[in-house]
Coordinates of N, CA and C in Angstrom, one line a residue:
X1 N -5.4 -15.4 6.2 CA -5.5 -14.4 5.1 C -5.1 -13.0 5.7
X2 N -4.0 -12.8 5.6 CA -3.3 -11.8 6.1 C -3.8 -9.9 5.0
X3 N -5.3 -9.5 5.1 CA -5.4 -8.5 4.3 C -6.8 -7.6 5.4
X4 N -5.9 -6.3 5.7 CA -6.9 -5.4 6.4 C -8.2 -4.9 5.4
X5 N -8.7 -4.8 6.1 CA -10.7 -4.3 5.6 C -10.2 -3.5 4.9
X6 N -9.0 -2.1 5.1 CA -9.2 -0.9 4.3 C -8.5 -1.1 2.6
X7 N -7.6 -2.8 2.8 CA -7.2 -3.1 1.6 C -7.9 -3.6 0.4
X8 N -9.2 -4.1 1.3 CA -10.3 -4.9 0.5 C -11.0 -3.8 0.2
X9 N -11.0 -2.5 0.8 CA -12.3 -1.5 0.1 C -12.0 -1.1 -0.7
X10 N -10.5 -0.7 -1.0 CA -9.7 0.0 -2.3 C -10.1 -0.8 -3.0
X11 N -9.9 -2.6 -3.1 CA -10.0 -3.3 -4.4 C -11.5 -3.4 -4.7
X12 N -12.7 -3.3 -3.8 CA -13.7 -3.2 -3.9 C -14.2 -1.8 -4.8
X13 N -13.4 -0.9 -5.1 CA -13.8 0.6 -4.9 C -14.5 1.0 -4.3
X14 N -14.9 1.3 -2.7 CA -15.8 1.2 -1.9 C -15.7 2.6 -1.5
X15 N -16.7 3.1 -1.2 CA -16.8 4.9 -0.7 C -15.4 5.5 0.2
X16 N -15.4 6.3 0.2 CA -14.4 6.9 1.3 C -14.8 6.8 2.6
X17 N -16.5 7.1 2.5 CA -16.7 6.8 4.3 C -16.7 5.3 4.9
X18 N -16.8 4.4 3.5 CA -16.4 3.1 4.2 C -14.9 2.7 4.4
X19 N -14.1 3.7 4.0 CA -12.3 3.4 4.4 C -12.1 4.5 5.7
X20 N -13.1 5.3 6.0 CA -13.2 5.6 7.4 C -13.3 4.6 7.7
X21 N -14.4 4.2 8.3 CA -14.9 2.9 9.2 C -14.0 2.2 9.2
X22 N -13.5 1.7 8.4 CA -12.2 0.6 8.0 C -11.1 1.2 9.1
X23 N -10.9 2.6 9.0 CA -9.5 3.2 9.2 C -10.4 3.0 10.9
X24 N -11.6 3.1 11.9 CA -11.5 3.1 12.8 C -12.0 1.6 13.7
X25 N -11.8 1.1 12.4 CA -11.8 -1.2 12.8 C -10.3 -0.8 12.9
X26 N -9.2 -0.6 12.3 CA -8.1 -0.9 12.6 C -7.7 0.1 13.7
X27 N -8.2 1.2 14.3 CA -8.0 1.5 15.4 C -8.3 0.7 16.5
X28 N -9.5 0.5 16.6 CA -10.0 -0.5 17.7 C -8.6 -1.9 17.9
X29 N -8.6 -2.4 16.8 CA -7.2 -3.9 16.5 C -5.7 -3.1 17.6
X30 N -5.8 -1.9 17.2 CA -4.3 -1.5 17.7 C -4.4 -1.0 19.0
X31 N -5.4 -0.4 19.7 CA -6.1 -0.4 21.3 C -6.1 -2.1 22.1
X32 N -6.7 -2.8 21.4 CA -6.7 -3.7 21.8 C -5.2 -4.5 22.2
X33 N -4.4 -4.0 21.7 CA -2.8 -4.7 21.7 C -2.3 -4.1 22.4
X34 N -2.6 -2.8 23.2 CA -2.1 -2.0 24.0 C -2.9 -1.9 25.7
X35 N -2.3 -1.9 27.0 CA -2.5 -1.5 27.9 C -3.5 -0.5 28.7
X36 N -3.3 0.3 27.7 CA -3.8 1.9 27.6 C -5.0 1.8 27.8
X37 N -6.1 0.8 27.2 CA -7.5 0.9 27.6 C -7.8 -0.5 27.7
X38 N -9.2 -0.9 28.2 CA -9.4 -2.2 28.0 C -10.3 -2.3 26.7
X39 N -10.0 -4.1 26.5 CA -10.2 -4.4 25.2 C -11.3 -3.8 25.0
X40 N -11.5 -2.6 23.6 CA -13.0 -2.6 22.7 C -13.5 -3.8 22.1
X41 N -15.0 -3.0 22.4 CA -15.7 -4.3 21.0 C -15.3 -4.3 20.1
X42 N -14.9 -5.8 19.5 CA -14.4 -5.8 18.1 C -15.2 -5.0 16.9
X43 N -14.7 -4.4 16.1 CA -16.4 -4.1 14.8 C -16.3 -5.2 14.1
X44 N -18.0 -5.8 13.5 CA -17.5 -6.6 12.9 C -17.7 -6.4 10.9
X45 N -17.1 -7.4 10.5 CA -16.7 -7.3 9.0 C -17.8 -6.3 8.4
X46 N -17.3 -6.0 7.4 CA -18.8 -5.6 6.3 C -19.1 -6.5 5.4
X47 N -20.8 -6.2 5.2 CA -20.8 -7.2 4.2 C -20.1 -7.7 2.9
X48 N -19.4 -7.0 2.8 CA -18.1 -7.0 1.2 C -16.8 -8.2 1.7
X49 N -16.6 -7.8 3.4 CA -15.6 -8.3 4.2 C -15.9 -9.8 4.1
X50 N -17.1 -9.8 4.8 CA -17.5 -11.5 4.7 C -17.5 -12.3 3.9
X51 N -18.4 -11.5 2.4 CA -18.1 -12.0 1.7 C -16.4 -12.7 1.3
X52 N -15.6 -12.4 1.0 CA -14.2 -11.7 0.9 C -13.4 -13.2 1.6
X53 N -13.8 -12.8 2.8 CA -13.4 -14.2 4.0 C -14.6 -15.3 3.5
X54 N -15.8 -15.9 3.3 CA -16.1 -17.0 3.1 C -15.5 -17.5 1.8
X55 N -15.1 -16.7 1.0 CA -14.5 -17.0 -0.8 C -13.0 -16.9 -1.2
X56 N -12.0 -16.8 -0.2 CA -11.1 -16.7 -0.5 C -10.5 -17.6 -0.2
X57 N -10.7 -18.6 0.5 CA -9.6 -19.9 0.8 C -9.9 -21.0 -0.5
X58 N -11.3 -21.0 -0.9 CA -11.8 -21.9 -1.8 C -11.1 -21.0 -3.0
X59 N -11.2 -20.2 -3.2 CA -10.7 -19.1 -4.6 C -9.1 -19.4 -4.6
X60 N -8.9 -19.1 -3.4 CA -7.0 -19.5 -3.8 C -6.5 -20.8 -3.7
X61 N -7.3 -21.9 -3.4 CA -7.1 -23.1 -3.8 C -7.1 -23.6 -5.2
X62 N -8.0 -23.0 -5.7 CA -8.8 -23.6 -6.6 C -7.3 -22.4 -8.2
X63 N -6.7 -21.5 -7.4 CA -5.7 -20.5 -8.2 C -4.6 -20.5 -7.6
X64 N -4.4 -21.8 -7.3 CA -2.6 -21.4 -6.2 C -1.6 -20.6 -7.1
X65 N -1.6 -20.8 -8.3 CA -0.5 -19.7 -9.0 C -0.5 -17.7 -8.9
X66 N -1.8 -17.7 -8.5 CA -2.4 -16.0 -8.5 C -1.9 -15.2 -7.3
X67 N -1.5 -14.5 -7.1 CA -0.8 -13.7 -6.0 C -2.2 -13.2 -5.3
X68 N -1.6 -12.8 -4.1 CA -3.2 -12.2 -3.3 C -3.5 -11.5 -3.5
X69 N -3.1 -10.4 -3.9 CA -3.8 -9.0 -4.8 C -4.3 -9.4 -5.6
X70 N -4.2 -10.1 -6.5 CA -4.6 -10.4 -7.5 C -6.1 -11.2 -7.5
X71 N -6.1 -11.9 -6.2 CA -7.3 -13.0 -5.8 C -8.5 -12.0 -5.6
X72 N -7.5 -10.8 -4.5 CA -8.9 -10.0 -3.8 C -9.5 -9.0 -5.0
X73 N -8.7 -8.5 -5.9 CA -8.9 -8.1 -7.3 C -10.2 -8.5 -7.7
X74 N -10.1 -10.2 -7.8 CA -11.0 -10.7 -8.7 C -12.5 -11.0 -7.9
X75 N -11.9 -11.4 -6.5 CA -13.1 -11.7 -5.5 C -13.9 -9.8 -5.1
X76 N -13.0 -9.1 -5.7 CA -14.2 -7.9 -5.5 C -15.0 -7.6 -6.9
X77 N -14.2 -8.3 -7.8 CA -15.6 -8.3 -9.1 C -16.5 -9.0 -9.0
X78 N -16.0 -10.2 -8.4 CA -17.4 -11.0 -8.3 C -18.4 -10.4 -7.1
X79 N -17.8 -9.8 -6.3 CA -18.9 -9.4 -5.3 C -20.2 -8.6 -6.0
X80 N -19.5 -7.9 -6.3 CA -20.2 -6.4 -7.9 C -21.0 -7.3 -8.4
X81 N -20.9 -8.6 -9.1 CA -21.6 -9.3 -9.6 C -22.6 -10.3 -9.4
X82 N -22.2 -10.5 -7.7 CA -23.5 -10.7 -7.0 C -24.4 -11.1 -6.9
X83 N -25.3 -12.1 -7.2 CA -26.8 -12.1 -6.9 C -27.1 -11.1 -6.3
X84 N -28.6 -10.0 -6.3 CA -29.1 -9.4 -5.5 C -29.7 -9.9 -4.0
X85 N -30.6 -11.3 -4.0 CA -30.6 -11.7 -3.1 C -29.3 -12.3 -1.7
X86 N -28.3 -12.2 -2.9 CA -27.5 -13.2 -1.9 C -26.7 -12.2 -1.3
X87 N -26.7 -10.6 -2.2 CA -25.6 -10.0 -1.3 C -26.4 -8.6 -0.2
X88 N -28.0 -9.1 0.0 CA -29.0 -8.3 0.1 C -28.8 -8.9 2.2
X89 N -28.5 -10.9 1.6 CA -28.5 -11.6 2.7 C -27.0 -10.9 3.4
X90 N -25.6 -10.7 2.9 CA -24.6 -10.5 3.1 C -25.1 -9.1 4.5
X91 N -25.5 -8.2 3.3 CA -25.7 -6.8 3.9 C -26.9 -6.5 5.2
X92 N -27.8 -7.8 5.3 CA -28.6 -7.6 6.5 C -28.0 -8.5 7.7
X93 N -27.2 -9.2 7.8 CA -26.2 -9.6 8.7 C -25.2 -8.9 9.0
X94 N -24.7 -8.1 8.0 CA -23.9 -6.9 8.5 C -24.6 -6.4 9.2
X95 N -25.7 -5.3 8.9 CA -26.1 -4.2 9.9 C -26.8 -4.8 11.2
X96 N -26.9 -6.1 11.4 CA -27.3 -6.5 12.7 C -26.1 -6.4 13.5
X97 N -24.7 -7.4 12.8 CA -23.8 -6.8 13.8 C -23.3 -5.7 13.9
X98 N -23.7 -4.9 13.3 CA -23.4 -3.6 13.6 C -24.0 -2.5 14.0
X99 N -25.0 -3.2 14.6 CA -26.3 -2.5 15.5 C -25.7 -3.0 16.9
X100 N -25.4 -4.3 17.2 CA -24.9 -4.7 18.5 C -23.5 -3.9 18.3
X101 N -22.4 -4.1 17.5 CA -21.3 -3.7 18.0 C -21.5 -1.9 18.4
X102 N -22.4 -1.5 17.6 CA -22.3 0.0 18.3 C -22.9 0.2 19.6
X103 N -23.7 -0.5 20.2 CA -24.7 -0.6 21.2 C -23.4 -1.0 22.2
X104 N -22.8 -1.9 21.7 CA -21.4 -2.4 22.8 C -20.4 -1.5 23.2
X105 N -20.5 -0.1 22.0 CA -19.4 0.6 21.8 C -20.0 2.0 22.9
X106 N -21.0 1.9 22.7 CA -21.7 3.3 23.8 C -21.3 2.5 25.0
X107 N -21.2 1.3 25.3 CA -21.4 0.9 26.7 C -19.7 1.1 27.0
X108 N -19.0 0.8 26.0 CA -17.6 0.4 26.3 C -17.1 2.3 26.4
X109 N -17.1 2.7 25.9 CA -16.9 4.6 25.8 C -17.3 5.1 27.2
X110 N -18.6 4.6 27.7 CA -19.1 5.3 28.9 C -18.4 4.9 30.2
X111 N -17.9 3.9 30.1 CA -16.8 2.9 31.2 C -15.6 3.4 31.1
X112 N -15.3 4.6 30.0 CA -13.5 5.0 30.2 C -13.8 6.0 31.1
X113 N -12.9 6.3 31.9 CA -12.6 7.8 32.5 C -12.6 8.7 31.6
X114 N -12.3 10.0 32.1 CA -12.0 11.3 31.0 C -10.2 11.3 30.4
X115 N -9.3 10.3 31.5 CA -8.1 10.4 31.1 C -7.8 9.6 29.8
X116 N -8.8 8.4 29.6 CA -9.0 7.2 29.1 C -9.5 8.1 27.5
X117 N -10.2 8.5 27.8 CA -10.9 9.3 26.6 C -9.8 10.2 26.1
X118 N -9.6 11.0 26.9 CA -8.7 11.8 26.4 C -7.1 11.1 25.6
X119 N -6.8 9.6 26.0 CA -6.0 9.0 25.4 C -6.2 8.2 24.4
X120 N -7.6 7.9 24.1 CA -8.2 7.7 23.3 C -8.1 8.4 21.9
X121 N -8.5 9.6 22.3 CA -8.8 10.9 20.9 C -7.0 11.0 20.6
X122 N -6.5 11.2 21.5 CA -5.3 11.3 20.9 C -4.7 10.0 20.2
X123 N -5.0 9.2 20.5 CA -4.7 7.8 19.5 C -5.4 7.6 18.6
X124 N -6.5 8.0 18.4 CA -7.2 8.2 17.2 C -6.7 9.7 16.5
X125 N -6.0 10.4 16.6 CA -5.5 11.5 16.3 C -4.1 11.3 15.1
X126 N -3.3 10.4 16.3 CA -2.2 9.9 15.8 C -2.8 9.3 14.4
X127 N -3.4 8.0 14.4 CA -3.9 7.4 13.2 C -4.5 8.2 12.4
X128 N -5.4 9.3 12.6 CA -5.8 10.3 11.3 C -4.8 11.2 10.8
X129 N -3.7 11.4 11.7 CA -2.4 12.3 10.7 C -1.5 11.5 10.0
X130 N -1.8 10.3 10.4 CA -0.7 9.0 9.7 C -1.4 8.4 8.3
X131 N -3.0 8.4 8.5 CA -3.4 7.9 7.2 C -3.5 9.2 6.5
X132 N -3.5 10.3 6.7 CA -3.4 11.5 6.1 C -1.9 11.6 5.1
X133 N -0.6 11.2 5.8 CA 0.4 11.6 5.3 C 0.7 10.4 4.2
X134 N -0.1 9.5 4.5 CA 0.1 8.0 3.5 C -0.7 8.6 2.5
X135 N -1.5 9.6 2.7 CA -2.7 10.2 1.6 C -1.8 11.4 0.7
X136 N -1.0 11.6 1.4 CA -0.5 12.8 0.5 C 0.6 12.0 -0.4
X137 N 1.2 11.1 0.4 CA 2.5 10.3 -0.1 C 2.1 9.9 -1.5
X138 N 0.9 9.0 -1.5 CA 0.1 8.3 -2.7 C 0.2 9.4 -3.6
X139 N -0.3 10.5 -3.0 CA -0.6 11.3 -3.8 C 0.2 12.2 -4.7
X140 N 1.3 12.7 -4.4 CA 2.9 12.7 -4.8 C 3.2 11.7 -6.0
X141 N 3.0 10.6 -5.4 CA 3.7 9.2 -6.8 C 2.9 9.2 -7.7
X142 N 1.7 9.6 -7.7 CA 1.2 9.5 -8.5 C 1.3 10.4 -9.6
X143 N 1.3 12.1 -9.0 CA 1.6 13.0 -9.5 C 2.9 12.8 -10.3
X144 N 3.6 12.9 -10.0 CA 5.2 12.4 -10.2 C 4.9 10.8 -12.0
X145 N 4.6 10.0 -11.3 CA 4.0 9.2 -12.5 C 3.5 9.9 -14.0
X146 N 2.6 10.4 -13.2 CA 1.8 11.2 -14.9 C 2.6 12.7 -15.1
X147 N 3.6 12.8 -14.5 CA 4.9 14.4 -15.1 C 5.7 13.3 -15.2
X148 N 6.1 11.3 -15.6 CA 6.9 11.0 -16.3 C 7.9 10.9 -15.6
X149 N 8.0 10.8 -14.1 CA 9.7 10.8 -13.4 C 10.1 10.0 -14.2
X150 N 11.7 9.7 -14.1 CA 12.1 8.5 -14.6 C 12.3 7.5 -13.6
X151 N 12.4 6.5 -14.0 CA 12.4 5.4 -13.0 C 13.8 4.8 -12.6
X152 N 13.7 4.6 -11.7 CA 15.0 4.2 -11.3 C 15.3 2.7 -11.3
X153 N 16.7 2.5 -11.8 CA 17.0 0.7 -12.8 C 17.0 0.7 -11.5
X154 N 17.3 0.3 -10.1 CA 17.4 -0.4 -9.3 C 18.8 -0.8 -9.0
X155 N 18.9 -2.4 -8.4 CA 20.3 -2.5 -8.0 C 21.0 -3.7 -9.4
X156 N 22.3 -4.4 -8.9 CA 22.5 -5.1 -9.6 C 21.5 -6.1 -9.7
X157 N 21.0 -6.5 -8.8 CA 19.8 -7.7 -8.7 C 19.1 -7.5 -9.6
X158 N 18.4 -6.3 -9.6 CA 17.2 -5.9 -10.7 C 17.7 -5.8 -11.7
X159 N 19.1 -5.9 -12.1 CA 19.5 -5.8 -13.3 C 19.7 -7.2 -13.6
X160 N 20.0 -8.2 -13.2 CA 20.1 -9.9 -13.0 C 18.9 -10.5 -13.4
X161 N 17.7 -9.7 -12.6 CA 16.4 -10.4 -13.0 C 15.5 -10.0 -14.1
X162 N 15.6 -8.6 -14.7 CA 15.1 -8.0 -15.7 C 16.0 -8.7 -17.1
X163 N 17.0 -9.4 -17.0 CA 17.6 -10.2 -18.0 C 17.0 -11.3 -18.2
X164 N 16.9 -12.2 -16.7 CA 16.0 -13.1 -16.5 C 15.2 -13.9 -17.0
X165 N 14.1 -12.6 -17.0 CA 12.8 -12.8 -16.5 C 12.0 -13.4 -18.1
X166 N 12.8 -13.0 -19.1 CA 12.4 -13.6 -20.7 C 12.6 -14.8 -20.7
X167 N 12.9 -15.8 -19.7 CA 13.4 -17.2 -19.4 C 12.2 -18.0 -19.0
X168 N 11.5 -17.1 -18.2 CA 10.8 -17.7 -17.1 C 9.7 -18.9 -17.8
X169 N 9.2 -18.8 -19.5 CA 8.1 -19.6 -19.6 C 6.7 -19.3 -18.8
X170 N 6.4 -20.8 -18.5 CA 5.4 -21.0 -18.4 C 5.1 -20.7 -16.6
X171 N 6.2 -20.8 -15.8 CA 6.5 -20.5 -14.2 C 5.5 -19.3 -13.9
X172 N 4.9 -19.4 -12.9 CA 4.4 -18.5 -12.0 C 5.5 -17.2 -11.6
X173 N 4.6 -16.2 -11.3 CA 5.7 -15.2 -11.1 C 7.0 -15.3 -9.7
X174 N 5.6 -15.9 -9.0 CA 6.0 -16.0 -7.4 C 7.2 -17.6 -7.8
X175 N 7.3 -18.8 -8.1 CA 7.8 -19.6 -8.1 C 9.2 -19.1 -8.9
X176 N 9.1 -18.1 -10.2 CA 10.1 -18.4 -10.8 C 11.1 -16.9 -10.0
X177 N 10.6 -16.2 -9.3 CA 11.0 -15.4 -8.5 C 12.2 -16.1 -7.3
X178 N 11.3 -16.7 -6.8 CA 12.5 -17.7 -6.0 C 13.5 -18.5 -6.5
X179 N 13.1 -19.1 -7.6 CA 14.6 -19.9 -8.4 C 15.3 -18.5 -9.1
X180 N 15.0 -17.4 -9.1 CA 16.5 -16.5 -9.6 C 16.6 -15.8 -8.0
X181 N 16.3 -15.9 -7.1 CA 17.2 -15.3 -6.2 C 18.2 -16.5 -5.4
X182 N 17.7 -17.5 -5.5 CA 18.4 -18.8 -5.5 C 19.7 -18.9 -6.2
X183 N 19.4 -18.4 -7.3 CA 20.9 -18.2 -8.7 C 21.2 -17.0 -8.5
X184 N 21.1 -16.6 -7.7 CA 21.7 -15.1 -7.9 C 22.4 -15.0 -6.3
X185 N 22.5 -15.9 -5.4 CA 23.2 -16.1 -4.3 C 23.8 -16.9 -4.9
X186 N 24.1 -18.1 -6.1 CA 24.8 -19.0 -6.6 C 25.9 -18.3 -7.6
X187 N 25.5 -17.4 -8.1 CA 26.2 -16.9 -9.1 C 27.6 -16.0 -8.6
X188 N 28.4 -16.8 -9.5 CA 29.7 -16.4 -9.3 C 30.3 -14.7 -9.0
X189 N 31.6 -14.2 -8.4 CA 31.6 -12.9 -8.5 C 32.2 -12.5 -9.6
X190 N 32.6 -12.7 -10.1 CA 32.7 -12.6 -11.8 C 31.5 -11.9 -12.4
X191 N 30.8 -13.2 -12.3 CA 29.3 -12.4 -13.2 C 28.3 -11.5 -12.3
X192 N 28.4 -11.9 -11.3 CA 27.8 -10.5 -10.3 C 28.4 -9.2 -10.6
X193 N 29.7 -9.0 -10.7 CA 30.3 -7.6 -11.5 C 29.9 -7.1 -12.3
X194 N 29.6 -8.0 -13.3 CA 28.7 -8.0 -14.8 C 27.5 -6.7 -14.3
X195 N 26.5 -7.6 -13.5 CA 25.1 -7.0 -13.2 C 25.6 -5.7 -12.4
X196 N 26.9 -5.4 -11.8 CA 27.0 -4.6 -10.7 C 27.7 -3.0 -11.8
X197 N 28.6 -3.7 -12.5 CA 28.9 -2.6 -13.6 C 27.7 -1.9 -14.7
X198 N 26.5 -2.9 -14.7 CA 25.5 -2.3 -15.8 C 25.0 -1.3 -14.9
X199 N 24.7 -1.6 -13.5 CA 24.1 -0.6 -12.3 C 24.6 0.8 -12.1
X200 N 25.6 0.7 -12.5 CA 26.1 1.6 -12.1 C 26.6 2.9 -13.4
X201 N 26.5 2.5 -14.5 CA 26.1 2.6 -15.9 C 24.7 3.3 -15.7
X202 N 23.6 2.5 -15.5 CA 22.1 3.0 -15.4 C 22.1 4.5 -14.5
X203 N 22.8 3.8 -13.4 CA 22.7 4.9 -12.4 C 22.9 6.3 -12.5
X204 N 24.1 6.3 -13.3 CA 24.6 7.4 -13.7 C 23.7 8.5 -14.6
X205 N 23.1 7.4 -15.6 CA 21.9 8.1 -16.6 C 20.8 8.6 -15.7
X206 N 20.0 7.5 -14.8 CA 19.2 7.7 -14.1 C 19.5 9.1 -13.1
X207 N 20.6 9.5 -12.8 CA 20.9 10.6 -12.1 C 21.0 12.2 -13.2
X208 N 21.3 12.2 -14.1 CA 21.1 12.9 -15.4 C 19.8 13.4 -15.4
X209 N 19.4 12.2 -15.7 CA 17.8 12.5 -15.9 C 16.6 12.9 -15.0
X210 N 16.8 12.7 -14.2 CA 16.2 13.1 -12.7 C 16.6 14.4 -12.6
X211 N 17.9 14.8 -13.0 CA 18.3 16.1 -12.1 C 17.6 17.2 -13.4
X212 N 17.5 16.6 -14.5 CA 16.8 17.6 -15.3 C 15.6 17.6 -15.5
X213 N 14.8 16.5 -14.6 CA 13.6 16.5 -14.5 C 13.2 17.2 -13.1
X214 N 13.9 17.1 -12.1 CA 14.0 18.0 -11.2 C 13.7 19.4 -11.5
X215 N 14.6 20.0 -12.3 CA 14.9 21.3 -12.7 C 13.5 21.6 -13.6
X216 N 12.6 20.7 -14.3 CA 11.5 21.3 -15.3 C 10.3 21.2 -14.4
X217 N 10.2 20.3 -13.1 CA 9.5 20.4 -12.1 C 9.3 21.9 -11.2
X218 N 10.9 22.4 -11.1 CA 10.8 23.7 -10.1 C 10.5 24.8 -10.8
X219 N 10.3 24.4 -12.4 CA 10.0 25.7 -12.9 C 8.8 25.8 -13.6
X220 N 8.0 24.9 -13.4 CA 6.5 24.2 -13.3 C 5.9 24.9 -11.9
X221 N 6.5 24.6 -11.0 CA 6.2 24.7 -9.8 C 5.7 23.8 -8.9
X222 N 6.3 22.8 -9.2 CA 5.7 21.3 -8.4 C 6.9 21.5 -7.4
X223 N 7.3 22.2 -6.5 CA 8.4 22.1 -5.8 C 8.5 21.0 -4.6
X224 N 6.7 20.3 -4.9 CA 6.9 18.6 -3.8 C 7.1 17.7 -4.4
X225 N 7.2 17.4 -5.6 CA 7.9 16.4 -6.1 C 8.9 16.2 -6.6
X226 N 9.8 17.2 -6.2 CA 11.4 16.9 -6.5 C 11.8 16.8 -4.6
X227 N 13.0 16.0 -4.7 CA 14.2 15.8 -3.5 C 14.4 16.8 -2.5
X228 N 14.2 16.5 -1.1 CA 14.7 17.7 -0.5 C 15.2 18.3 -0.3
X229 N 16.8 17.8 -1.1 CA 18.2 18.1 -1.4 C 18.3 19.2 -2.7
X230 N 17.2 18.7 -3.5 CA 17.0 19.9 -5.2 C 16.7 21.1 -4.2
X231 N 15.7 20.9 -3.5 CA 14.4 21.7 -3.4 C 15.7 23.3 -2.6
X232 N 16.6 22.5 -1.6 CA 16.8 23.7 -1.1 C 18.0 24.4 -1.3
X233 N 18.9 23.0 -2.3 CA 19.5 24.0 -3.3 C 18.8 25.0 -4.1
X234 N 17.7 24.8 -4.9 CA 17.3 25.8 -5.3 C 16.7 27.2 -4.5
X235 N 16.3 26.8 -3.0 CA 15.8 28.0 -2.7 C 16.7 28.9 -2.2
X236 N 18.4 27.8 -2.2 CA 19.5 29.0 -1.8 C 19.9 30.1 -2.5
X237 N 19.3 29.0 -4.0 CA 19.7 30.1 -5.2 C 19.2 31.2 -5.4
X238 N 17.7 30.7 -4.8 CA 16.5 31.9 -5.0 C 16.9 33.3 -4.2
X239 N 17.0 33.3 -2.8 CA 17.8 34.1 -1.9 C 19.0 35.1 -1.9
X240 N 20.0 34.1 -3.3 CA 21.5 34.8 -3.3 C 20.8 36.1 -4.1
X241 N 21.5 37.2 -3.7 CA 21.4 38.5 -4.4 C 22.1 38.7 -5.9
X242 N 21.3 39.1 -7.1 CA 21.4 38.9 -8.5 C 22.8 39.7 -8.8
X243 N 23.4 39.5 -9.4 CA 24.8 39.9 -9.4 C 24.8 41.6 -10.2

């Protein structure tokens, strides 16, 4: 089950200070893969986590058609829904191991040097300016979203499979996903033109519209959600002297 703790807290809605802790379990994972110090104590799951891992191989068996977002989606409503005793059991197994793992963590901290430490903070530095900039990024798209960017048609492909996709029936998304990229390495160049000429048709509009959504953005004053390229044509403009 390929899904980090901090992906499960989002689907969980879980505090911000529990996507800390998350963000310094995946520190510890990425020290451990490196030289630089010896292996930390692992942290271990949270009670949401365990839950999550004993319900998930039975849940996606039992839903082979459901994508994994979609599984951990549903396995965090059911956590919410819970028995109180059973997720009371979940939560006092958590804080036991995580009475040892922090007891492990003073022992393991006081065994680094000062160089060790000091390479330490800076790799935990690195990762708080990297989840920071994934924090602003989110936060941009989103912005951008509700001011209505337009969206961009994509390539010819996306133009192949959004024709598609009214075909698909009763097929899983994931299954009928693979039988059109299958036909779409089969499909002739002839009709690949087809998809390649509509692309470039869209594109054209899509560029239209962008650039004049650009322009009602700079005069809003959102000057971080338009293109680097808008942004400093405009501020060349701003500088030229008014005639």
């Amino acid at each position: 089950m390929a899904y980090s703790v901090r992906t499960l807290a989002r689907a969980a809605n879980l505090p911000v200070a529990v996507n800390k802790l998350c963000g310094l379990w995946q520190l510890n994972l990425s020290l451990s893969s490196t030289n630089q110090f010896p292996d930390p104590p692992k942290r271990p799951p949270s009670a949401y986590f365990s839950f999550i891992q004993d319900q998930y191989q039975s849940f996606s068996n039992a839903h082979p058609d459901l994508k994994r977002t979609d599984i951990v989606k549903q396995l965090a409503q059911d956590w919410k829904k819970l028995d109180d005793a059973l997720k009371e059991k979940y939560n006092s197994t958590a804080k036991v191991k995580m009475d040892v793992y922090q007891q492990s963590m003073e022992k393991y901290m006081a065994k680094l040097d000062p160089a060790a430490k000091k390479a330490l903070a800076e790799n935990k530095k690195e990762k708080r300016d990297k989840r920071e900039k994934s924090r602003v990024t989110r936060a941009k798209r989103k912005l951008a979203r509700e001011m209505e960017r337009p969206v961009s048609p994509g390539n010819a492909y996306t133009q192949f499979v959004v024709e598609r996709m009214t075909q698909r029936g009763t097929k899983s998304t994931k299954v009928y996903m693979a039988e059109l990229a299958r036909a779409w390495k089969a499909l002739d160049v002839a009709e690949k033109e087809k998809f390649k000429q509509r692309e470039k048709q869209l594109r054209e509009k899509y560029d239209e519209q962008l650039s004049k959504w650009e322009s009602s953005m700079l005069v809003r004053g959102h000057t971080e959600l338009v293109r680097k390229e808008t942004l400093e044509t405009f501020l060349k403009q701003q500088r030229q002297p008014s005639a």
